[in-house]
mmCIF file of C-alpha atoms and ligand atoms in Angstrom:
data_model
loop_
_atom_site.group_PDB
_atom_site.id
_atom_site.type_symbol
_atom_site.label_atom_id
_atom_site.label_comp_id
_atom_site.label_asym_id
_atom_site.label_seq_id
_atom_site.Cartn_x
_atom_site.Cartn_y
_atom_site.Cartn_z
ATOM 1 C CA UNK A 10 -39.788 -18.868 38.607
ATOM 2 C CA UNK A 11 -43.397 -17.660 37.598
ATOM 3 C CA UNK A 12 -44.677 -21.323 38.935
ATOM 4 C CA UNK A 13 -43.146 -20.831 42.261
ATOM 5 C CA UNK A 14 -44.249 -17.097 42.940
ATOM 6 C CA UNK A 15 -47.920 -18.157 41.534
ATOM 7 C CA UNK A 16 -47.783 -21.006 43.869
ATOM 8 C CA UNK A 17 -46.918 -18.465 46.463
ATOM 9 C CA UNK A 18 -49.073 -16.498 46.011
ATOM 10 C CA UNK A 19 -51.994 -19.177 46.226
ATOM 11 C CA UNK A 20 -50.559 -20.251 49.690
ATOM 12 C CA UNK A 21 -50.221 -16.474 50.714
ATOM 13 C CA UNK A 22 -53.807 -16.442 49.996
ATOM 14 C CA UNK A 23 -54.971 -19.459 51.771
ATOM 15 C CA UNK A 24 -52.642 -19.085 54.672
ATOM 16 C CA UNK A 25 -52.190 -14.981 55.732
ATOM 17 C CA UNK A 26 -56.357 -14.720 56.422
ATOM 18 C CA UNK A 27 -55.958 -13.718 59.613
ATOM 19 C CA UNK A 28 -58.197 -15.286 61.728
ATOM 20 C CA UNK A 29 -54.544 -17.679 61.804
ATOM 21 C CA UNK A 30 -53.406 -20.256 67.802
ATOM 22 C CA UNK A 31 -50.697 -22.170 68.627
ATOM 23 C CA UNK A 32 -50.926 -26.237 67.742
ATOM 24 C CA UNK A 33 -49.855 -28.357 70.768
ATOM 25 C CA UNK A 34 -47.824 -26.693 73.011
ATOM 26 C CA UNK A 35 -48.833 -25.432 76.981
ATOM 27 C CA UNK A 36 -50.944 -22.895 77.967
ATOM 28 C CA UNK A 37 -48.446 -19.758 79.058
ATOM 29 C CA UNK A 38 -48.248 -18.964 82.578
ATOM 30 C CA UNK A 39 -50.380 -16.011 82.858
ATOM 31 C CA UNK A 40 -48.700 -12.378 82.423
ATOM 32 C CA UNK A 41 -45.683 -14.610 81.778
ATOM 33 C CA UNK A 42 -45.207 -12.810 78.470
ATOM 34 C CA UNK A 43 -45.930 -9.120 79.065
ATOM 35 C CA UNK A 44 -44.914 -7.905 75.750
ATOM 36 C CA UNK A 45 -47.729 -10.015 73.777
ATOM 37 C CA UNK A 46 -50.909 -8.051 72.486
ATOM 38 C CA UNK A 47 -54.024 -9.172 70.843
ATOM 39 C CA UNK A 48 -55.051 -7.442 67.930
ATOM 40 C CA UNK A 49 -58.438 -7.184 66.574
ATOM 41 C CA UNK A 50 -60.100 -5.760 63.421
ATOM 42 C CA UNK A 51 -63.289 -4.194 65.221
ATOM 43 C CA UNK A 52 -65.203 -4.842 62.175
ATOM 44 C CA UNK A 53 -63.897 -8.352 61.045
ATOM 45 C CA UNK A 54 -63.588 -9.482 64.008
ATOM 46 C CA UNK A 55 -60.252 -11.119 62.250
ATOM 47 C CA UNK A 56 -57.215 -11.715 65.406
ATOM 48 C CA UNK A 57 -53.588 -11.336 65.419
ATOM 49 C CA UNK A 58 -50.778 -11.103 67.578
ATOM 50 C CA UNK A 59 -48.457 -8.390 68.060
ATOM 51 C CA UNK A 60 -45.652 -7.530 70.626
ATOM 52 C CA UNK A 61 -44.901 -4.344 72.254
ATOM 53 C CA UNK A 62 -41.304 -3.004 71.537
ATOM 54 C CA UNK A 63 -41.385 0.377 72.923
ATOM 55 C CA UNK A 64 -44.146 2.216 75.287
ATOM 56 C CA UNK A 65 -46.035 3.575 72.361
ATOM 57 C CA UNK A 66 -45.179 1.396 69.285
ATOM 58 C CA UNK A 67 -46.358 -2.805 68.663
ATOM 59 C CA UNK A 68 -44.598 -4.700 65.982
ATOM 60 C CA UNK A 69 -46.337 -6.784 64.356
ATOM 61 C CA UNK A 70 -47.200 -8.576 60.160
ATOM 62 C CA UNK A 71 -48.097 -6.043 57.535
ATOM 63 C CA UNK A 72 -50.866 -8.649 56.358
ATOM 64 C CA UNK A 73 -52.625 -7.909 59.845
ATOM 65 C CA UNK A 74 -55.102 -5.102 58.004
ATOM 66 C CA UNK A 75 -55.041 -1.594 58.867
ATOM 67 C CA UNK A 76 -58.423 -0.712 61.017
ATOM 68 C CA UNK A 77 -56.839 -2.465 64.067
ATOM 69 C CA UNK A 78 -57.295 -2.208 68.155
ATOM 70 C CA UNK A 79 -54.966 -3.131 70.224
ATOM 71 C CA UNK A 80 -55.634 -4.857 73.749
ATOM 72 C CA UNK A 81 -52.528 -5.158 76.227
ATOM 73 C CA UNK A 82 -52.014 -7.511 79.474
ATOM 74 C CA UNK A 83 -54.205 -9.949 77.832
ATOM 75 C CA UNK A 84 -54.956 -12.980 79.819
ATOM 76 C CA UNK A 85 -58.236 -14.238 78.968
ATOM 77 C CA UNK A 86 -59.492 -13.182 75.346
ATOM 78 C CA UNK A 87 -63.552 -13.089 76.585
ATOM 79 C CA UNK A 88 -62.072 -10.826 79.047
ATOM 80 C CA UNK A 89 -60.519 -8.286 77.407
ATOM 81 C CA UNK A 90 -59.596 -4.869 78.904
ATOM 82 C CA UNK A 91 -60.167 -1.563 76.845
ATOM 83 C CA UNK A 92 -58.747 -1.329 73.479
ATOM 84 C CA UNK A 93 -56.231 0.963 72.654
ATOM 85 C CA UNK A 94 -56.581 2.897 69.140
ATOM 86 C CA UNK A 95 -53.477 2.928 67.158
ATOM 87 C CA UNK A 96 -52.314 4.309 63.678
ATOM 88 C CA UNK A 97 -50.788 1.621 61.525
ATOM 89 C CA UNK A 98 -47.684 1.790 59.990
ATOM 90 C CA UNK A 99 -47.014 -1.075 57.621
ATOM 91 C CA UNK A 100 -43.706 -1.721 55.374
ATOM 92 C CA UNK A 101 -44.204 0.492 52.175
ATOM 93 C CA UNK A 102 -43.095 -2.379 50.060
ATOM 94 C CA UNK A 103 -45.574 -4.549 51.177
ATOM 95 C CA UNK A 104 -47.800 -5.999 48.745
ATOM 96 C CA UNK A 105 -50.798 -8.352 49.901
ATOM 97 C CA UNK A 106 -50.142 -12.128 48.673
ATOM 98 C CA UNK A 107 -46.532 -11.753 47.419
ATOM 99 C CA UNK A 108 -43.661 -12.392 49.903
ATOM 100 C CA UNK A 109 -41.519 -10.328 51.828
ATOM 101 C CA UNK A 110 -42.179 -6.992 53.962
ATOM 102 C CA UNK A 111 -44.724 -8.370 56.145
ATOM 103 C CA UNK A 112 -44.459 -6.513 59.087
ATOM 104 C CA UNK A 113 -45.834 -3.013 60.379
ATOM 105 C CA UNK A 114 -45.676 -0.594 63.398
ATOM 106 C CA UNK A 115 -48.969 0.150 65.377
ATOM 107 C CA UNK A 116 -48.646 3.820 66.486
ATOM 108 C CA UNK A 117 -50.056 3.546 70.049
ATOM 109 C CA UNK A 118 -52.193 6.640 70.563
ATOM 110 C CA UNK A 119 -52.217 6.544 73.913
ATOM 111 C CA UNK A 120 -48.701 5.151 74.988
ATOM 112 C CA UNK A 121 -48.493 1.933 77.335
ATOM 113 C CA UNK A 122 -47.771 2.504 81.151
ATOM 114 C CA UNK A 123 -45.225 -0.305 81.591
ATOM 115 C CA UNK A 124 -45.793 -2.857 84.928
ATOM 116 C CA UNK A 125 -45.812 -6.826 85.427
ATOM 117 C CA UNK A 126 -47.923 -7.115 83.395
ATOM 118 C CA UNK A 127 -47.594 -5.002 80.013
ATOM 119 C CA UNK A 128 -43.936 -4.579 79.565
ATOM 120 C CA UNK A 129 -41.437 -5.135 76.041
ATOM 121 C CA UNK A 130 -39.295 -7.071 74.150
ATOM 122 C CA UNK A 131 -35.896 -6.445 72.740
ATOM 123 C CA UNK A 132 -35.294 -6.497 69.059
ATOM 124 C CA UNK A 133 -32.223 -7.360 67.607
ATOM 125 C CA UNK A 134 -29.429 -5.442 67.912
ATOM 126 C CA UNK A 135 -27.422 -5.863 64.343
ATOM 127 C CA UNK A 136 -28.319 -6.921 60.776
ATOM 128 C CA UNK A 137 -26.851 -10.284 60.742
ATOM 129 C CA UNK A 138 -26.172 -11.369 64.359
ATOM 130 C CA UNK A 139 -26.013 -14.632 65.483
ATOM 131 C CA UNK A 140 -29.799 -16.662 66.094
ATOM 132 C CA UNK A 141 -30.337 -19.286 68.286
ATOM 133 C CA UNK A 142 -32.136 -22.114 66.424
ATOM 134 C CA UNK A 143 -34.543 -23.108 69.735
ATOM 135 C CA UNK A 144 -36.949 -20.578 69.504
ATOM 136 C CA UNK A 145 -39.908 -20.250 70.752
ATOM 137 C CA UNK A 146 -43.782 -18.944 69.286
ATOM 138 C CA UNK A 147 -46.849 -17.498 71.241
ATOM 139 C CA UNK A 148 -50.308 -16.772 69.819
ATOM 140 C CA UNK A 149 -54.103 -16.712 70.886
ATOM 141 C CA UNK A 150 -54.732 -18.592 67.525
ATOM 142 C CA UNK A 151 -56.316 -21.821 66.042
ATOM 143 C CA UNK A 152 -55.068 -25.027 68.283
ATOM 144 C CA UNK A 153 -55.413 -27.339 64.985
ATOM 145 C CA UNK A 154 -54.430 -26.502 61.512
ATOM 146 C CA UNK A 155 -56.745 -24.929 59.635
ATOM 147 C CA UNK A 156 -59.738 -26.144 61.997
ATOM 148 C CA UNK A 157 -60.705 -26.027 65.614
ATOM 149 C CA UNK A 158 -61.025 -23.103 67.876
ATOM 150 C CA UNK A 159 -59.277 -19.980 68.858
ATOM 151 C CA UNK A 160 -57.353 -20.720 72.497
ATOM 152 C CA UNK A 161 -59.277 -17.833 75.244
ATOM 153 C CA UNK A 162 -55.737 -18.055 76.832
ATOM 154 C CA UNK A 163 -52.362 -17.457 75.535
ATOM 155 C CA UNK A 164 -50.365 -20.715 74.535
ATOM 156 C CA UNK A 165 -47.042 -21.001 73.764
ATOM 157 C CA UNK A 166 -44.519 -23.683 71.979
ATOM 158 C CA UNK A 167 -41.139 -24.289 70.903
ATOM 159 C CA UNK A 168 -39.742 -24.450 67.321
ATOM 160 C CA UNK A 169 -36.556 -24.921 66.293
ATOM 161 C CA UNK A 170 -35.196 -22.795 62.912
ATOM 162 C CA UNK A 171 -34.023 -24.436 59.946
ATOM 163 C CA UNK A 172 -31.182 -23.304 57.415
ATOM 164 C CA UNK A 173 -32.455 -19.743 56.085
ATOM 165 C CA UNK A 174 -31.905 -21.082 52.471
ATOM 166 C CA UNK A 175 -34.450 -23.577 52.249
ATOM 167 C CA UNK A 176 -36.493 -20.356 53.089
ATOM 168 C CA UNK A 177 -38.735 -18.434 50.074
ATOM 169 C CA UNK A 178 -37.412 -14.908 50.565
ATOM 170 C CA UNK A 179 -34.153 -12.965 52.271
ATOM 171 C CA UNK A 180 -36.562 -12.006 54.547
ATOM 172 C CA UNK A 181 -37.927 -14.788 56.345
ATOM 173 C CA UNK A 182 -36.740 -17.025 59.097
ATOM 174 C CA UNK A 183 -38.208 -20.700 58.626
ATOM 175 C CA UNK A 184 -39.520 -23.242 61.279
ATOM 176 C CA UNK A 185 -40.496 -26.665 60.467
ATOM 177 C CA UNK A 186 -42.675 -29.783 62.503
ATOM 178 C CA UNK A 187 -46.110 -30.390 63.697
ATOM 179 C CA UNK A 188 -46.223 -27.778 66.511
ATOM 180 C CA UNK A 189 -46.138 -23.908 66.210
ATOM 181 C CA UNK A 190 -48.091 -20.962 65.174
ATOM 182 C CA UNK A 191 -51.572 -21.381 62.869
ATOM 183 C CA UNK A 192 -54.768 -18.918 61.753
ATOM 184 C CA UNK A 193 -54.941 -16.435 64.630
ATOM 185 C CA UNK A 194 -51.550 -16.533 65.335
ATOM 186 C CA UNK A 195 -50.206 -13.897 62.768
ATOM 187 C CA UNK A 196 -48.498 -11.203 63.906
ATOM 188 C CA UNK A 197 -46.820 -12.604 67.002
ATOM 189 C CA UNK A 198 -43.369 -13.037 67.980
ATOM 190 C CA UNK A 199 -40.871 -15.535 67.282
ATOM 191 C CA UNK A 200 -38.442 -15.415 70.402
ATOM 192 C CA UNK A 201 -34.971 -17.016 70.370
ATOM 193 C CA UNK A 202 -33.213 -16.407 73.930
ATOM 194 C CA UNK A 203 -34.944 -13.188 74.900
ATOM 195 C CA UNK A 204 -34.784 -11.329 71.677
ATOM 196 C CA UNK A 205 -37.610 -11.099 69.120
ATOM 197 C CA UNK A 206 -36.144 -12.440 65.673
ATOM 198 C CA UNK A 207 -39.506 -12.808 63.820
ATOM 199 C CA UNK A 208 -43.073 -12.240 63.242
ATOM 200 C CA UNK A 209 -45.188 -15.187 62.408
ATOM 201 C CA UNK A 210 -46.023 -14.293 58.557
ATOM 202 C CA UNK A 211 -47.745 -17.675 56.845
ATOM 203 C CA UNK A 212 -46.849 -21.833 56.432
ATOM 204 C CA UNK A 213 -47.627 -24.028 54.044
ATOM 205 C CA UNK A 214 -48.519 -27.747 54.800
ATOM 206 C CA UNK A 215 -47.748 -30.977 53.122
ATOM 207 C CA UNK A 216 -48.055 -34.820 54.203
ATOM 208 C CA UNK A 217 -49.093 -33.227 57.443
ATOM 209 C CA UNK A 218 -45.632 -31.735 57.768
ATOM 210 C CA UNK A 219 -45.435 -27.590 58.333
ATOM 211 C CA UNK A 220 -43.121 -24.945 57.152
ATOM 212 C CA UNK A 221 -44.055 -21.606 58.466
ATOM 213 C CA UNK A 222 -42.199 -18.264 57.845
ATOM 214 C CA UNK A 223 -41.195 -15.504 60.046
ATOM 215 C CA UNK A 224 -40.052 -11.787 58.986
ATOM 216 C CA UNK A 225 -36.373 -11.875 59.854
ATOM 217 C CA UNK A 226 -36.967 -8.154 61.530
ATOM 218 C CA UNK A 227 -33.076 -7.908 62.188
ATOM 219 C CA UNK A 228 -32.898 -7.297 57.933
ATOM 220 C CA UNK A 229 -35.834 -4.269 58.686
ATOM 221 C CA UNK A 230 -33.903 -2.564 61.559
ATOM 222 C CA UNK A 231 -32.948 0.783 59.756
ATOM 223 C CA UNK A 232 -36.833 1.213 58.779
ATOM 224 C CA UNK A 233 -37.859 0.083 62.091
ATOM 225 C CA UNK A 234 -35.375 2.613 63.660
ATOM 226 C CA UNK A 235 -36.808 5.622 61.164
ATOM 227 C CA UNK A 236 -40.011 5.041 62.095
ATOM 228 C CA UNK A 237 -39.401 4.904 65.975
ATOM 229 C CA UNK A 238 -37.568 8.031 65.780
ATOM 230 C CA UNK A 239 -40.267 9.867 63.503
ATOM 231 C CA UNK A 240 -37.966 10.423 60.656
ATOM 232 C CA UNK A 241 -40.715 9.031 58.345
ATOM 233 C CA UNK A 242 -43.576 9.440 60.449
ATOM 234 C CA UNK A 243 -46.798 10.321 58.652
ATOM 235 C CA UNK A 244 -49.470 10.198 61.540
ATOM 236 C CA UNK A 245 -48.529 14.109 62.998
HETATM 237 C C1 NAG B 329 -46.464 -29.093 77.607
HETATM 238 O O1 NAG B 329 -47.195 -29.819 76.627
HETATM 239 C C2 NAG B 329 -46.677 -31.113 76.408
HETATM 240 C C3 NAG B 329 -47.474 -31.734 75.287
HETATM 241 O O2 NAG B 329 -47.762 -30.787 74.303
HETATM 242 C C4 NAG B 329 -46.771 -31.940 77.692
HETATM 243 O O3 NAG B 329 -46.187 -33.225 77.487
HETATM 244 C C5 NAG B 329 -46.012 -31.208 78.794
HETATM 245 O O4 NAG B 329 -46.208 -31.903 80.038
HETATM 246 C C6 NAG B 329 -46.530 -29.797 78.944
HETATM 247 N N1 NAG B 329 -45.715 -29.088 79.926
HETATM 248 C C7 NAG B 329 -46.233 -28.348 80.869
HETATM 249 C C8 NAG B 329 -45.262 -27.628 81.746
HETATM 250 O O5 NAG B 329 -47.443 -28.222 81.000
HETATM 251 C C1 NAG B 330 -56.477 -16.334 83.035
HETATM 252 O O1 NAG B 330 -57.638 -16.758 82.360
HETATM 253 C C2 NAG B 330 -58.026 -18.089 82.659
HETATM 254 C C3 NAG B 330 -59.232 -18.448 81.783
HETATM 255 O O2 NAG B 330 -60.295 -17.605 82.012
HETATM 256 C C4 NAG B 330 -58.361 -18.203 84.154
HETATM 257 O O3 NAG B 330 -58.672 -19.542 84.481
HETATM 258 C C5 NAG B 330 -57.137 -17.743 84.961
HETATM 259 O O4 NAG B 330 -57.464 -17.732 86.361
HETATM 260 C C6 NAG B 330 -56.709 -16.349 84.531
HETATM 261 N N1 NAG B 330 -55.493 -16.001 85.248
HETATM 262 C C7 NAG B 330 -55.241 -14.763 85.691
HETATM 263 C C8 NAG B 330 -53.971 -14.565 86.445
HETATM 264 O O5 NAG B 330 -56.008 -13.855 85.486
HETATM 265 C C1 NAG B 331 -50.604 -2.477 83.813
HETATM 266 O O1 NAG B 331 -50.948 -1.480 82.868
HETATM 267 C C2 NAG B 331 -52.120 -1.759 82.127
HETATM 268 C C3 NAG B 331 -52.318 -0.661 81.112
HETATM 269 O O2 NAG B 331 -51.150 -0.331 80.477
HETATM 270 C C4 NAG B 331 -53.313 -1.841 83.066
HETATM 271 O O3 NAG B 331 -54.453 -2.196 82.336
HETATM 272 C C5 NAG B 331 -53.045 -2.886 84.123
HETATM 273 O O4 NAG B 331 -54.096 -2.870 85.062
HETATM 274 C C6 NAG B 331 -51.728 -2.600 84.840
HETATM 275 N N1 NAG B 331 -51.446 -3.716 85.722
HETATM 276 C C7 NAG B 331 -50.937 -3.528 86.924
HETATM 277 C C8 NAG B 331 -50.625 -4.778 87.691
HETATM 278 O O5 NAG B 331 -50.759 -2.416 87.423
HETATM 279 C C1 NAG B 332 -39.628 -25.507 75.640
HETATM 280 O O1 NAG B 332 -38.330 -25.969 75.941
HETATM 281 C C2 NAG B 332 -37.908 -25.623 77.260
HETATM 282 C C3 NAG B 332 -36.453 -26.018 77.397
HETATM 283 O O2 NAG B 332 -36.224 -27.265 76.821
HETATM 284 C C4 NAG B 332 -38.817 -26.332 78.260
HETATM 285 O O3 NAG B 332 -38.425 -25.997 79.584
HETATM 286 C C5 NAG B 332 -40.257 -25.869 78.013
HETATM 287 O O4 NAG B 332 -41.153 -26.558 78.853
HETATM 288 C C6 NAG B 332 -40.663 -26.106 76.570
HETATM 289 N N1 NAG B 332 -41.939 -25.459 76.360
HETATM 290 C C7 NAG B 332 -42.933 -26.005 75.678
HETATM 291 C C8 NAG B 332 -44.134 -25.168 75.514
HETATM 292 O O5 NAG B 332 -42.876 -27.131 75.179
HETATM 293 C C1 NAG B 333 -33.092 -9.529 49.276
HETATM 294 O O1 NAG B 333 -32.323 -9.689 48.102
HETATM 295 C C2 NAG B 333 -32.647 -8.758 47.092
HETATM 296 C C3 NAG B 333 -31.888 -9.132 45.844
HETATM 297 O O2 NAG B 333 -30.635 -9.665 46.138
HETATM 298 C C4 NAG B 333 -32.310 -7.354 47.595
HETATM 299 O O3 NAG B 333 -32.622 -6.397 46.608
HETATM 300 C C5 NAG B 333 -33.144 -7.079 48.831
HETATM 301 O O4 NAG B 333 -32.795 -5.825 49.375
HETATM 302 C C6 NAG B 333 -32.895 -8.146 49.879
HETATM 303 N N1 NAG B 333 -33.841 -7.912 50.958
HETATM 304 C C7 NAG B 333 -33.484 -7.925 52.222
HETATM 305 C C8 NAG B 333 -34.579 -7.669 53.215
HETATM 306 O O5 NAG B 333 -32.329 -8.151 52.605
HETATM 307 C C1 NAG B 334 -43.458 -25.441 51.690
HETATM 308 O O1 NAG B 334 -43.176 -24.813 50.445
HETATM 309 C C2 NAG B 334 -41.810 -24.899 50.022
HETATM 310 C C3 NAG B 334 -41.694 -24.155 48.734
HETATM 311 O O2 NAG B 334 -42.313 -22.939 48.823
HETATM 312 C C4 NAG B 334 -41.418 -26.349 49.839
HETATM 313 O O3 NAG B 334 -40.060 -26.438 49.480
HETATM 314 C C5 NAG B 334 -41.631 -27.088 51.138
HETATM 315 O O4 NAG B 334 -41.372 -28.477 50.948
HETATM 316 C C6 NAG B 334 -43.061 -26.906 51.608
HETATM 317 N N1 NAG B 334 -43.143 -27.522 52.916
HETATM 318 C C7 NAG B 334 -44.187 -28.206 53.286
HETATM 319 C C8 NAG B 334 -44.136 -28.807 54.663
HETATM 320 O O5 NAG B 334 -45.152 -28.292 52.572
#
């Protein structure tokens, strides 16, 4: 048990540096995905995803940092419009290289006017609903493992879900192949029919073969709902 949570941990640490875009793929049609944001730590310089779920609140992994900027209708990351300034709010049981709780609400200070091309997605409605396995991720990130560069544009690509069990945690929602999400790509949303199921939280390689995990946000819907109804709000 200790092996397998240190070995976590070590692949926690070389795989949730931000920084982690989408390996093969296509290029998004732009605006096609209104509900993806960039994220950017102003001082790092670090990039994530995120997705807006309501006109003043992004969802997106608790291992994302804290001083973060959001930037919405993204199409071209050298051409980004203003940034909006947000108040994180990340899963109180998250703890930085162990597993589980990685995701966190981003306040929006100045709420989102919704249009073609900033608009947001629907979370889950119940705890253990049915998921459909083709699923698809998005992500301004790296477009090779571990190497290459950051895509300017947004990319997107399909994963299918494998049996929750062979996953680490309760939490997590697993994809496995040689496509998906990689550095950059934290943060953003795993989409199965029109719903947001996960956010892109880490993978781990082997033989050139990739595993990566997803919060399972329909098992974080009762703190999600607190928070969007400012039961536990903190920010006033
Ligand atoms: C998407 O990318 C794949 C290869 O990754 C390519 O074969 C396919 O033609 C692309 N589709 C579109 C619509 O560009
Ligand atoms: C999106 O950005 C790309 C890269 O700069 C550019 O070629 C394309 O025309 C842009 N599309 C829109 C709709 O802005
Ligand atoms: C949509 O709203 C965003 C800000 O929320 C704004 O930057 C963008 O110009 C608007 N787009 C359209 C087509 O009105
Ligand atoms: C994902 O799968 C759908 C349906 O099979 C297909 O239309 C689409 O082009 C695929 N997208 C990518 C990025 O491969
Ligand atoms: C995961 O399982 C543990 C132990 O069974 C439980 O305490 C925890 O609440 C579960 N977490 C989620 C997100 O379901
Ligand atoms: C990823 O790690 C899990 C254990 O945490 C292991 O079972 C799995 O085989 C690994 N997958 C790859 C592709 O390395």
């Amino acid at each position: 048990m200790s092996v397998l949570w240190l070995m976590t941990g070590l692949l926690l640490l070389r795989f949730c540096a931000p920084g982690f875009s989408i390996v093969g793929g296509n290029v998004s049609v732009p605006h096609s995905r209104p509900y993806m944001v960039y994220i950017r730590d102003p001082v790092s310089e670090r990039v994530c995803g995120g997705f807006l779920i309501k006109e003043d609140f992004v969802m997106t992994a608790a291992h994302c940092g804290r001083h973060l900027v959001v930037y919405l209708g993204v199409n071209d990351t050298k051409l980004l419009p203003d940034s909006v300034a947000v108040h994180p709010i990340p899963h109180p049981e998250f703890y930085r290289n162990t597993p589980g709780y990685d995701i966190m609400l981003l306040k929006l200070k100045t709420p989102a006017t919704l249009n073609e091309t900033v608009n947001t997605i629907t979370l889950p409605k119940t705890e253990n609903g049915e998921i459909l396995k083709d699923c698809m991720v998005m992500g301004w990130g790296l477009e090779e493992y571990g190497h290459g560069s950051p895509s300017r544009v947004l990319k997107e690509a399909n994963v299918t879900l494998i049996d929750s069990k062979n996953c680490v945690t309760n939490d997590t929602l697993c994809s496995e192949g040689t496509t998906g999400t990689a550095e950059g790509d934290s943060g953003g949303a795993l989409v199965c029919g029109d719903v947001a199921q996960g956010i892109v939280s880490y993978y781990n390689e082997s033989n050139g073969e990739y595993r990566t995990r997803y919060t399972h946000i329909s098992k974080y819907l009762l703190w999600i709902h607190h928070i969007l109804l400012g039961i536990l709000n903190c920010w006033a």
